[in-house]
CSV table of C-alpha atoms in Angstrom, one decimal:
chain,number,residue,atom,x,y,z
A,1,UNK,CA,37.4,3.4,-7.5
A,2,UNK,CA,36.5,5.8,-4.7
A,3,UNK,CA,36.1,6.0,-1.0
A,4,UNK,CA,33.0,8.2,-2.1
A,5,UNK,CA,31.6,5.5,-4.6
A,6,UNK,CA,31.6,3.1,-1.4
A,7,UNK,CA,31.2,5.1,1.8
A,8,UNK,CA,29.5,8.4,0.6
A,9,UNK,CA,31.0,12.1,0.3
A,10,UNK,CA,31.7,12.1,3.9
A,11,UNK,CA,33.7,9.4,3.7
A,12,UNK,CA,37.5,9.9,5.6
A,13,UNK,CA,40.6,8.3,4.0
A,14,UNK,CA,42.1,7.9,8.0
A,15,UNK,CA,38.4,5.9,9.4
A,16,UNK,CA,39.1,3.9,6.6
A,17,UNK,CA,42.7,3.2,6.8
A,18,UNK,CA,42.2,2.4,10.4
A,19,UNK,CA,39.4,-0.2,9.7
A,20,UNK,CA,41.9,-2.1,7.5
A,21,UNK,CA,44.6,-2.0,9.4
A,22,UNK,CA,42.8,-3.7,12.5
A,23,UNK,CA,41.7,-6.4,10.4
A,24,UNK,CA,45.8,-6.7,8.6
A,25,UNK,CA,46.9,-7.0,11.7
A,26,UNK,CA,44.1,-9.3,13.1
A,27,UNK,CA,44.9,-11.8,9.9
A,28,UNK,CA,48.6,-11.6,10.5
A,29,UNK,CA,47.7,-12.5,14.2
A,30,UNK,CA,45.8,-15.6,13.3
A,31,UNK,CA,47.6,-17.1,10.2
A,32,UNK,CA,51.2,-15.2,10.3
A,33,UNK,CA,51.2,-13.6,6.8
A,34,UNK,CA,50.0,-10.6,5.3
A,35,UNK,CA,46.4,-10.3,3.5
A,36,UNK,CA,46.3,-10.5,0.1
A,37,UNK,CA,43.5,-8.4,-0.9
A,38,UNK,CA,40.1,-6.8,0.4
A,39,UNK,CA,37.0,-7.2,-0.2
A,40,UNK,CA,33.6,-5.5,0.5
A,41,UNK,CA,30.0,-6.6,0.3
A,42,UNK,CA,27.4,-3.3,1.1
A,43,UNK,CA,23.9,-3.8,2.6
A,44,UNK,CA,21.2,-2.9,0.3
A,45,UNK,CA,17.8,-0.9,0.4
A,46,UNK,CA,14.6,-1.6,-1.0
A,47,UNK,CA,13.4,1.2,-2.5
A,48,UNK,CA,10.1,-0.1,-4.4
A,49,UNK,CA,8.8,-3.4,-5.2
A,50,UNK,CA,8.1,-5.2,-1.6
A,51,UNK,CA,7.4,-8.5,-1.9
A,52,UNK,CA,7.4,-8.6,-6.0
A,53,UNK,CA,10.5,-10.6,-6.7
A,54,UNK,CA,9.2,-13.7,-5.5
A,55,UNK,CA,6.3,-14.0,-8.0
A,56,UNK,CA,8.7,-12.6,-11.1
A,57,UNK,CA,7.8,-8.8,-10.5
A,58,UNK,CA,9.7,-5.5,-10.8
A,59,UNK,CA,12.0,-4.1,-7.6
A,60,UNK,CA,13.8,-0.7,-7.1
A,61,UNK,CA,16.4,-1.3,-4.9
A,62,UNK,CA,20.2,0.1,-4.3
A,63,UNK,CA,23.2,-0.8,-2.9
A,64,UNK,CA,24.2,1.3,0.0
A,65,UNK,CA,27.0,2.9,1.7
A,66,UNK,CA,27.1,0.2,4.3
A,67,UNK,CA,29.4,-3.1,4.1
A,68,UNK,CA,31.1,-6.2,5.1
A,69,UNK,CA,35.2,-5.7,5.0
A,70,UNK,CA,37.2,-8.7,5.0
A,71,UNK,CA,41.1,-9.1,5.0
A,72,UNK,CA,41.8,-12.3,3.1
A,73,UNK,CA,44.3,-14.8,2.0
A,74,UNK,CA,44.0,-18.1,-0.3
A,75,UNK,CA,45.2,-21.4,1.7
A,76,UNK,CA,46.0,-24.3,-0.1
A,77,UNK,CA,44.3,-27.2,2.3
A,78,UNK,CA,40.9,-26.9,0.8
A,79,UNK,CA,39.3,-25.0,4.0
A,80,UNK,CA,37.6,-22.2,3.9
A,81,UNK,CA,37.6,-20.6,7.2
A,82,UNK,CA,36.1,-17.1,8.2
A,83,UNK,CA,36.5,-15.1,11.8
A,84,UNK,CA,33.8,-12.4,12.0
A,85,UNK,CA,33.4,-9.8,14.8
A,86,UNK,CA,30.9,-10.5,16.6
A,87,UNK,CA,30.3,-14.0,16.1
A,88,UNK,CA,31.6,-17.4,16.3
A,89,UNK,CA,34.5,-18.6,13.8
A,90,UNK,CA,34.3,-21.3,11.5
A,91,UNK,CA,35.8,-23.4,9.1
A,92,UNK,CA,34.2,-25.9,6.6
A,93,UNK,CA,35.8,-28.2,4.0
A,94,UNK,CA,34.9,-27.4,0.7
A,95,UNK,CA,34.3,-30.8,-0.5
A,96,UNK,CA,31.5,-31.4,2.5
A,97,UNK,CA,28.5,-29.9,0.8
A,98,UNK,CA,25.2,-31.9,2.3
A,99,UNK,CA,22.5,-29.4,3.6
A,100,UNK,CA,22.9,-29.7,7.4
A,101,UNK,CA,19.7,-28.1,8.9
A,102,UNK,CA,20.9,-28.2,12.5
A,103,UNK,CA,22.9,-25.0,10.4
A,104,UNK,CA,20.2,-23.1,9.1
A,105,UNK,CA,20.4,-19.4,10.2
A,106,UNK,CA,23.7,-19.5,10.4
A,107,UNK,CA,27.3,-18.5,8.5
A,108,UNK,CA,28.4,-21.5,7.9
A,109,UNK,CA,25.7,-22.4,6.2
A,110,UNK,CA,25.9,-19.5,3.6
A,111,UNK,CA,29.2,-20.3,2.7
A,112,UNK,CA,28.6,-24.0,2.3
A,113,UNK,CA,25.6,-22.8,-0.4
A,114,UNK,CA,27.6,-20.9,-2.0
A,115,UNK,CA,30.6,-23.3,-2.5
A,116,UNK,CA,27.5,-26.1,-3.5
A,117,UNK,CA,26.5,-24.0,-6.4
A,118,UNK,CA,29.6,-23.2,-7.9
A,119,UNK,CA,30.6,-26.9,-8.2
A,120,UNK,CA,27.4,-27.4,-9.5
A,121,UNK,CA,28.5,-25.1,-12.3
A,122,UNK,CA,31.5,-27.1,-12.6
A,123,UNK,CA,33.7,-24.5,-10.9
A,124,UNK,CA,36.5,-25.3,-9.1
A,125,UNK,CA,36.8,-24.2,-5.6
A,126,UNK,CA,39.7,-23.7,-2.6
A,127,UNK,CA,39.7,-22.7,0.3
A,128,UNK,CA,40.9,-19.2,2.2
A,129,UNK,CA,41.1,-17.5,5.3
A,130,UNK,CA,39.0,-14.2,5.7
A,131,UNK,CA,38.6,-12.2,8.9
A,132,UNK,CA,35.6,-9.6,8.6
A,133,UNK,CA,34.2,-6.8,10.6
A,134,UNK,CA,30.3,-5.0,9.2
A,135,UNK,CA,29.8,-1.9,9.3
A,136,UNK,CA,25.8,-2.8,8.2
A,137,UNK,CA,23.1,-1.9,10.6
A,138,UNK,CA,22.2,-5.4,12.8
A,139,UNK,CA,18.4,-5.7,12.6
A,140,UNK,CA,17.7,-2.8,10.3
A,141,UNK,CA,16.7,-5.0,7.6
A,142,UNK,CA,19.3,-3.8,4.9
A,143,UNK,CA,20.5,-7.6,4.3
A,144,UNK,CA,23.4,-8.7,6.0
A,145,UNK,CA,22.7,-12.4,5.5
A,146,UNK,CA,22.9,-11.8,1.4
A,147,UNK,CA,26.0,-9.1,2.1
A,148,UNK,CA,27.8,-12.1,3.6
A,149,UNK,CA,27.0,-14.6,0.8
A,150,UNK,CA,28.0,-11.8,-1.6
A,151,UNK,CA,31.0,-11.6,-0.5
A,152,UNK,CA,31.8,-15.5,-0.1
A,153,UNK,CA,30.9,-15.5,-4.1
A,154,UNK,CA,33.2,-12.8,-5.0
A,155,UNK,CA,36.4,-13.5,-2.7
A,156,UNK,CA,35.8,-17.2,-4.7
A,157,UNK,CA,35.2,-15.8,-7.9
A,158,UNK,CA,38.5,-13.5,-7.7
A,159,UNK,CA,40.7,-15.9,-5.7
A,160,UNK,CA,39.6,-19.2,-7.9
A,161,UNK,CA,37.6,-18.3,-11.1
A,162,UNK,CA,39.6,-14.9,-12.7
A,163,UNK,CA,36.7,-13.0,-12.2
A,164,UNK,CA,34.5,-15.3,-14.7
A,165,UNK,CA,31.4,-14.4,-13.2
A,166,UNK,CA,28.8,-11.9,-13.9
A,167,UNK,CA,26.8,-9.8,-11.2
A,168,UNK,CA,23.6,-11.8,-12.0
A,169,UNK,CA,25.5,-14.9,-11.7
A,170,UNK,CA,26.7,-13.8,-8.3
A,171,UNK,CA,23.0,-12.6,-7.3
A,172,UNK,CA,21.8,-16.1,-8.3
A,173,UNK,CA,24.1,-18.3,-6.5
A,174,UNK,CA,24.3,-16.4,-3.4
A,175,UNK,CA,19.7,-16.3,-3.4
A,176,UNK,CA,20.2,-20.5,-3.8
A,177,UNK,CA,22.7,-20.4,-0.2
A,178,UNK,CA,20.7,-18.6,1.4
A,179,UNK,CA,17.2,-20.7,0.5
A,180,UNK,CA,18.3,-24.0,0.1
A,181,UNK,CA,21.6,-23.8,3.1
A,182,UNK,CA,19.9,-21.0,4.9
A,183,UNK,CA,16.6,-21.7,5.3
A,184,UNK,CA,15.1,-18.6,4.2
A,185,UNK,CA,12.9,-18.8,1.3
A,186,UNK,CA,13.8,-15.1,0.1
A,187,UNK,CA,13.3,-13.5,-3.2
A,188,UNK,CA,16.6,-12.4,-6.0
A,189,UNK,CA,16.0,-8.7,-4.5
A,190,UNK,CA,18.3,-8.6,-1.7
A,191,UNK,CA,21.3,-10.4,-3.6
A,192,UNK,CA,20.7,-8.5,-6.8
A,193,UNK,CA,20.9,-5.5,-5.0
A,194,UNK,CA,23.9,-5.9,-3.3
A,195,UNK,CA,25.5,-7.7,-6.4
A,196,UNK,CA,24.9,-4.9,-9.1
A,197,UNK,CA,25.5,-1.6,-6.7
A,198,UNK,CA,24.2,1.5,-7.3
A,199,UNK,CA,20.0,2.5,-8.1
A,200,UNK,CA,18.3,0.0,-10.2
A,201,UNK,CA,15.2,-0.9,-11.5
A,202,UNK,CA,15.3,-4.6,-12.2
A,203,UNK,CA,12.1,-7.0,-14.1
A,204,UNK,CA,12.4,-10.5,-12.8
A,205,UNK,CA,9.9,-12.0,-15.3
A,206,UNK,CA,13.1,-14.0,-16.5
A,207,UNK,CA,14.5,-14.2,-13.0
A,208,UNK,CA,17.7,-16.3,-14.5
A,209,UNK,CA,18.3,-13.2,-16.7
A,210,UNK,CA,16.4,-10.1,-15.4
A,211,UNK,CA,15.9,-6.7,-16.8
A,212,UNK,CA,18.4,-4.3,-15.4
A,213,UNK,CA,17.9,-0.5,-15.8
A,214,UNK,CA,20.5,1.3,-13.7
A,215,UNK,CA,19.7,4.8,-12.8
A,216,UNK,CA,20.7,7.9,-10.9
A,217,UNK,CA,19.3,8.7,-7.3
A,218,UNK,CA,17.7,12.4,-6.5
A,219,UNK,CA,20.2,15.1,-5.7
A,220,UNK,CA,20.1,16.5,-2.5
A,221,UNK,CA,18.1,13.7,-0.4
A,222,UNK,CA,19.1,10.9,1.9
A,223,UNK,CA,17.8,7.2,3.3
A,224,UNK,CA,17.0,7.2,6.7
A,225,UNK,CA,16.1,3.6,8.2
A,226,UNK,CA,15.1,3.2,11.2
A,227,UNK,CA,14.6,0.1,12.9
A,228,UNK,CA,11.4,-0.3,15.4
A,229,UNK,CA,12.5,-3.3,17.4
A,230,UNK,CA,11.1,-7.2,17.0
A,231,UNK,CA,13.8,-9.9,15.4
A,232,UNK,CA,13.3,-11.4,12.2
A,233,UNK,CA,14.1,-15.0,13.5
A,234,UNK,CA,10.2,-16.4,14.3
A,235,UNK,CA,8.3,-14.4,11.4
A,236,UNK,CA,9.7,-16.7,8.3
A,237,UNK,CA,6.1,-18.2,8.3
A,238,UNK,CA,5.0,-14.9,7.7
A,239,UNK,CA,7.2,-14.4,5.1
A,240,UNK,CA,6.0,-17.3,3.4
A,241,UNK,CA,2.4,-17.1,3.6
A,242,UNK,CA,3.1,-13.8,1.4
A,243,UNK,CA,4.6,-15.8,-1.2
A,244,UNK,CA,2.3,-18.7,-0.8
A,245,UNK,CA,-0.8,-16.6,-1.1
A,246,UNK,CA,0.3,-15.0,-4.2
A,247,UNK,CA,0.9,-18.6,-5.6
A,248,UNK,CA,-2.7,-19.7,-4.2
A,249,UNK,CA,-3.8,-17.1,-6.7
A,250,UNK,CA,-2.1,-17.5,-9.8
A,251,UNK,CA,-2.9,-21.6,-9.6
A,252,UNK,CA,-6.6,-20.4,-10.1
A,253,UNK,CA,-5.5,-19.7,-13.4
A,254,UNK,CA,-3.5,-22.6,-14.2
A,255,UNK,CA,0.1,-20.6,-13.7
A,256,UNK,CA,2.6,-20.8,-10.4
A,257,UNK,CA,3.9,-17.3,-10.9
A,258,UNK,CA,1.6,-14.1,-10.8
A,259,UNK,CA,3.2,-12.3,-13.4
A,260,UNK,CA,2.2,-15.2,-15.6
A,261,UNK,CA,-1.2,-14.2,-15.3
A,262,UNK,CA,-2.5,-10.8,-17.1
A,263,UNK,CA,-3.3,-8.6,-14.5
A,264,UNK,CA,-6.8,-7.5,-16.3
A,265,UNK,CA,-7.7,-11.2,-16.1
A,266,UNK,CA,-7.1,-11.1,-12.7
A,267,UNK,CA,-9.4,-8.1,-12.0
A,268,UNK,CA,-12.1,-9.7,-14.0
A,269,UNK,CA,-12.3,-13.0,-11.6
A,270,UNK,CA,-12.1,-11.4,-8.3
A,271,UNK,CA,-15.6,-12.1,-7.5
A,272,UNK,CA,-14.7,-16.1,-9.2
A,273,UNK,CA,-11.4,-16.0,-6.6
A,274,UNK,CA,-13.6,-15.0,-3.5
A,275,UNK,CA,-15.3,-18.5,-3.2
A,276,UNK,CA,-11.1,-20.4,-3.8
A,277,UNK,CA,-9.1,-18.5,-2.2
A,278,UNK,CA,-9.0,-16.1,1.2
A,279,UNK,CA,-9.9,-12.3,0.7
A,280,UNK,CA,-6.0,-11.4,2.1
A,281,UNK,CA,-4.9,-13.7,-0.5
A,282,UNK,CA,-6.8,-11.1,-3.2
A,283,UNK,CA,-5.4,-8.3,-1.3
A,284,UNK,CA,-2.1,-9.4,-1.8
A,285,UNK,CA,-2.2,-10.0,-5.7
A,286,UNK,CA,-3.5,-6.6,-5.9
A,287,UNK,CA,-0.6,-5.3,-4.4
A,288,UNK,CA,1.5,-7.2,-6.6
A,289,UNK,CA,0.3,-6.0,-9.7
A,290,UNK,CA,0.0,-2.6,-8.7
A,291,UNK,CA,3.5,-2.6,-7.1
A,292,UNK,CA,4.7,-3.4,-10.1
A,293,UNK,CA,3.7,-0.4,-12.1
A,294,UNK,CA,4.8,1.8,-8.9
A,295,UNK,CA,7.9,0.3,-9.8
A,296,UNK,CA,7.7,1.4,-13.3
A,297,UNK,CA,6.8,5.1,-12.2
A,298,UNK,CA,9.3,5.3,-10.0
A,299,UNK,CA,12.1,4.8,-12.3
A,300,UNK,CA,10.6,7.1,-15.1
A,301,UNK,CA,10.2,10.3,-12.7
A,302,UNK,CA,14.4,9.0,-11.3
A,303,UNK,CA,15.1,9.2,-15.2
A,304,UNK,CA,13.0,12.3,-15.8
A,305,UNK,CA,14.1,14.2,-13.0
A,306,UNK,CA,10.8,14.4,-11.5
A,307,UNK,CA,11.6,14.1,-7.6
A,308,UNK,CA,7.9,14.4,-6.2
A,309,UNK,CA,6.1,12.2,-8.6
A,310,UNK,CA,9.5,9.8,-7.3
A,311,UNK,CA,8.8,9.9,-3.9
A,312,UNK,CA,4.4,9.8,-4.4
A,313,UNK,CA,5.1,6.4,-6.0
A,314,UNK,CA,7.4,5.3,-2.9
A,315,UNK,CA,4.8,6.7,-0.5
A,316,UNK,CA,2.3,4.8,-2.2
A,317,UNK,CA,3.6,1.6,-2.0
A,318,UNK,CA,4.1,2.1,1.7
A,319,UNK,CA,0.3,2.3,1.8
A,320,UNK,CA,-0.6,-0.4,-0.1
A,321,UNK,CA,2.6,-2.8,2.0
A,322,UNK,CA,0.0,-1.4,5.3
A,323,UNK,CA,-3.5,-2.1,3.3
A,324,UNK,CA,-2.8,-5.0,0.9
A,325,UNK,CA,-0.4,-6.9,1.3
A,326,UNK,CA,-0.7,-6.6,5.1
A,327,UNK,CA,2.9,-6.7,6.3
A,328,UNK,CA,3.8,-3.7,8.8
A,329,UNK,CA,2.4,-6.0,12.1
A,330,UNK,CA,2.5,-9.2,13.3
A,331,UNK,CA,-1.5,-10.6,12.6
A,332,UNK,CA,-3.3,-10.6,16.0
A,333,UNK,CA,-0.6,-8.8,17.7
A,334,UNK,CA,-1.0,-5.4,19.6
A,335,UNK,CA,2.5,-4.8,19.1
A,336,UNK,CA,2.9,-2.6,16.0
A,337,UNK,CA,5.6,-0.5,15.8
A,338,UNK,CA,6.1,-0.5,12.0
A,339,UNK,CA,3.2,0.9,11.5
A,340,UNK,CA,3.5,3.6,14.4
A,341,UNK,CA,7.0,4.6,13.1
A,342,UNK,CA,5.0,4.9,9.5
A,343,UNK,CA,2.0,7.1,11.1
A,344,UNK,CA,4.6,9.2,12.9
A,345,UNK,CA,7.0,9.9,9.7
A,346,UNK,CA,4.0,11.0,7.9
A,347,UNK,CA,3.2,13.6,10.4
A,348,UNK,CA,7.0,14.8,10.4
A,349,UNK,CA,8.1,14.7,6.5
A,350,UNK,CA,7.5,17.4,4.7
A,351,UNK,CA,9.3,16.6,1.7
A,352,UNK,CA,9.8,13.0,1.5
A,353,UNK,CA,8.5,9.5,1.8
A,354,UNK,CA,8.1,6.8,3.9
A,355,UNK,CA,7.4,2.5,4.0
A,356,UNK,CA,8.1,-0.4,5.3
A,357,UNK,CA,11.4,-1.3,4.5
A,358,UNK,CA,12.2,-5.3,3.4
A,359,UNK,CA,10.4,-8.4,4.7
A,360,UNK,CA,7.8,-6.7,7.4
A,361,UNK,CA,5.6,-7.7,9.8
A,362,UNK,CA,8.9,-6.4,12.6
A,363,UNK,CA,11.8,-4.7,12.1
A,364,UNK,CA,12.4,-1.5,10.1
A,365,UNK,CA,10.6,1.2,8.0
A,366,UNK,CA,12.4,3.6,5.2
A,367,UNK,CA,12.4,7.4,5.0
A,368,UNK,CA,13.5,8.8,1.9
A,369,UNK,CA,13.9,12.5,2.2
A,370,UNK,CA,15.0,15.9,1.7
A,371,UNK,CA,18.4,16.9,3.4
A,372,UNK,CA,17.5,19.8,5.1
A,373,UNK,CA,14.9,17.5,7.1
A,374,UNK,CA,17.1,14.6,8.1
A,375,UNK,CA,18.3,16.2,10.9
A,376,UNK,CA,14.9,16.4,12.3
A,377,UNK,CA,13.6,13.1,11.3
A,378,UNK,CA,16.5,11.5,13.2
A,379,UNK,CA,16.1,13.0,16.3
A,380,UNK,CA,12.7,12.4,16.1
A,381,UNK,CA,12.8,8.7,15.4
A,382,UNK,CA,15.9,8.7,17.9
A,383,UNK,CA,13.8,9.8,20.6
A,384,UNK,CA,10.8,7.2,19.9
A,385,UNK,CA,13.1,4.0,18.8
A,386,UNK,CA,16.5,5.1,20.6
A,387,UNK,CA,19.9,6.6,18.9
A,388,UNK,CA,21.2,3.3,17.9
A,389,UNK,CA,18.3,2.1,16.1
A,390,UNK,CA,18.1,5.2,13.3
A,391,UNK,CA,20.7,5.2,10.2
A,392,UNK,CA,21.2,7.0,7.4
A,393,UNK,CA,23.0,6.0,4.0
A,394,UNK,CA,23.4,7.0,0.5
A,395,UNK,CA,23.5,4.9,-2.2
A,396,UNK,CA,26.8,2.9,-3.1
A,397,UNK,CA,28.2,3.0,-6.6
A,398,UNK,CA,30.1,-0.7,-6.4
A,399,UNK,CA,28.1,-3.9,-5.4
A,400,UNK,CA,30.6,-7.0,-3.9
A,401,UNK,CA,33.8,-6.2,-5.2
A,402,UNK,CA,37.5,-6.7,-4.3
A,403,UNK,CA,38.8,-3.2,-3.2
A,404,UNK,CA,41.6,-1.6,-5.2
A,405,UNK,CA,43.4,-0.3,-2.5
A,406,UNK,CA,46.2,1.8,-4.0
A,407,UNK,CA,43.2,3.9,-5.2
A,408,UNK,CA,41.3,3.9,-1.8
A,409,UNK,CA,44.1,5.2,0.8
């Protein structure tokens, strides 16, 4: 393990070191012992394959060099509790699992999911004390919410189950906190993602064991996302009506999921679906299908070399996110910022791509693009969306993983 493989080549041993010594010392304050261990859950991008995972389809997404750190220690009174910069603290017995809406949105809530499923598996689960700081980009869409409940599963996975559990495992548990504790009725992208590291292209069409291709990102380009303002926290109705819609579709032909239904049968019945379901609805199961072989193209011109024909099929899907599936503004609003952050990157990139980046609808947009232009690009999107609101990132080798210090400092 190295600082690279988490933080990217510009990575410094002493910014490091310093981050981890705040939060030793911050532990030590609040429980009088020394950590044992470290551990690190990265944001995540989507790269291609919005809104697919929910209806089985195919994603490209990657971990990046963004993270939750957290100094933690096992206690031995069966509570877990977490202090997080920036937020409230809170501890929660393990053996109090009900769903308690009045904590949807919030921490506690993920960790209580999370704690739920494994003693649904018939795990065994203590309690510990973490204290975390992020380094991931608040409100730039890259999935803090799953980063968190990544890194709940895998400090209880090393601390209580030797490491039993697989990176799917840990992408499924940590998708049923954050829908059924949470409240968010998300996709497996974000937590697969975050769970596996690195590039991949994964096919849920067997979403309890999905399809995993892990590939190699382009030499010599860079992520920039850039969030355009407008909180996530009132659009979840949006959100669902995607997935809903996509649903409406497939029950015309007697199946819940769209992949279940052959996507030339689909094409053949259009005119049949116009007089069941809404014309968006359509829209939207034509993205799906052809999202889905974007997907595809994308990872065979990543594992051909082919950069351009790469970054067409991400430009392409951006278009058909605006067009389609109708998810870059807020319906009847005059406030669109996505999709004036999209019309502007367009106009700037020369050798790139650009699309929305996650949910939609508010919030952030993804530039995927040559190094020589970042420089640029940010200042340009600085200068329309402010200097705070424009990151860049490179992908991250290791997903939620306990950090091997000795071979990190």
């Amino acid at each position: 393990m190295e600082l690279k493989d988490l933080y990217g080549l510009g990575a410094e041993k002493g910014a490091f070191a310093r981050r981890t010594e705040k939060l030793a010392a911050q532990y030590e304050k609040l429980t009088g012992k020394k950590p044992e261990g470290f551990f690190s859950a990265s944001g995540r991008a989507e790269i291609c394959g919005n809104h697919t995972d929910h209806n089985h389809g195919k994603v490209l997404v990657a971990a990046i060099s963004c993270d939750v750190l957290a100094a933690v220690g096992k206690t031995d009174d069966g509570v877990i509790r977490v202090h997080s910069e920036g937020f409230p603290p809170f501890a929660m017995q393990v053996n109090e699992l009900a769903v308690n809406k009045a904590e949807y949105g919030k921490s506690v809530a993920l960790a209580r999911g999370v704690v739920k499923a494994l003693k649904d598996r018939g795990y065994d689960v203590g309690g510990f004390t973490a204290v975390t700081e992020s380094t991931i980009f608040r409100g730039a869409g890259v999935s803090s919410s799953a980063a968190f409940e990544l890194l709940i599963t895998e400090i209880c996975n090393d601390l209580y189950l030797g490491g039993k559990l697989n990176k799917v495992e840990k992408a499924i548990i940590s998708q049923y906190a954050e829908n059924e504790y949470f409240g968010k009725p998300c996709g497996l992208l974000d937590q697969s993602g975050i769970s596996l590291g690195g590039i991949n292209r994964i096919d849920f069409q067997e979403p309890a064991s999905p399809a995993i291709e892990t590939l190699s990102a382009p030499e010599g380009y860079t992520l920039v996302i850039t969030n355009t303002g407008g909180s996530h926290a009132a659009l979840t109705e949006y959100y669902a009506a995607i997935k809903a819609e996509m649903h409406e579709v497939a029950n015309c032909f007697g199946k819940q999921f769209l992949r279940d239904v052959p996507p030339e049968k689909f094409y053949t019945e259009i005119p049949a679906l116009r007089k069941k379901v809404s014309e968006r609805a359509i829209l939207r199961a034509c993205h799906f299908y052809e999202e889905n072989e974007r997907v595809d193209a994308a990872a065979e011109a990543l594992k051909t070399g082919r950069t351009a024909d790469f970054l067409a099929a991400i430009e392409a899907s951006g278009k058909s996110s605006l067009n389609c599936l109708q998810n870059c503004f807020v319906p009847g609003s005059s406030e669109q910022p996505v999709t004036l952050a999209i019309h502007i990157s367009d106009r700037i990139i020369r050798d790139g791509a650009v699309r929305v980046h996650g949910g939609g609808f508010a919030g952030t947009v993804l530039a995927y693009l040559a190094d020589r232009e970042v420089a640029g690009y940010v200042d340009a999107m600085r200068k329309l969306f402010g200097q705070e609101n424009v990151f860049t990132a490179n992908v991250r080798k290791y997903g939620a993983t306990r950090l091997q210090m000795e071979e990190l400092l």
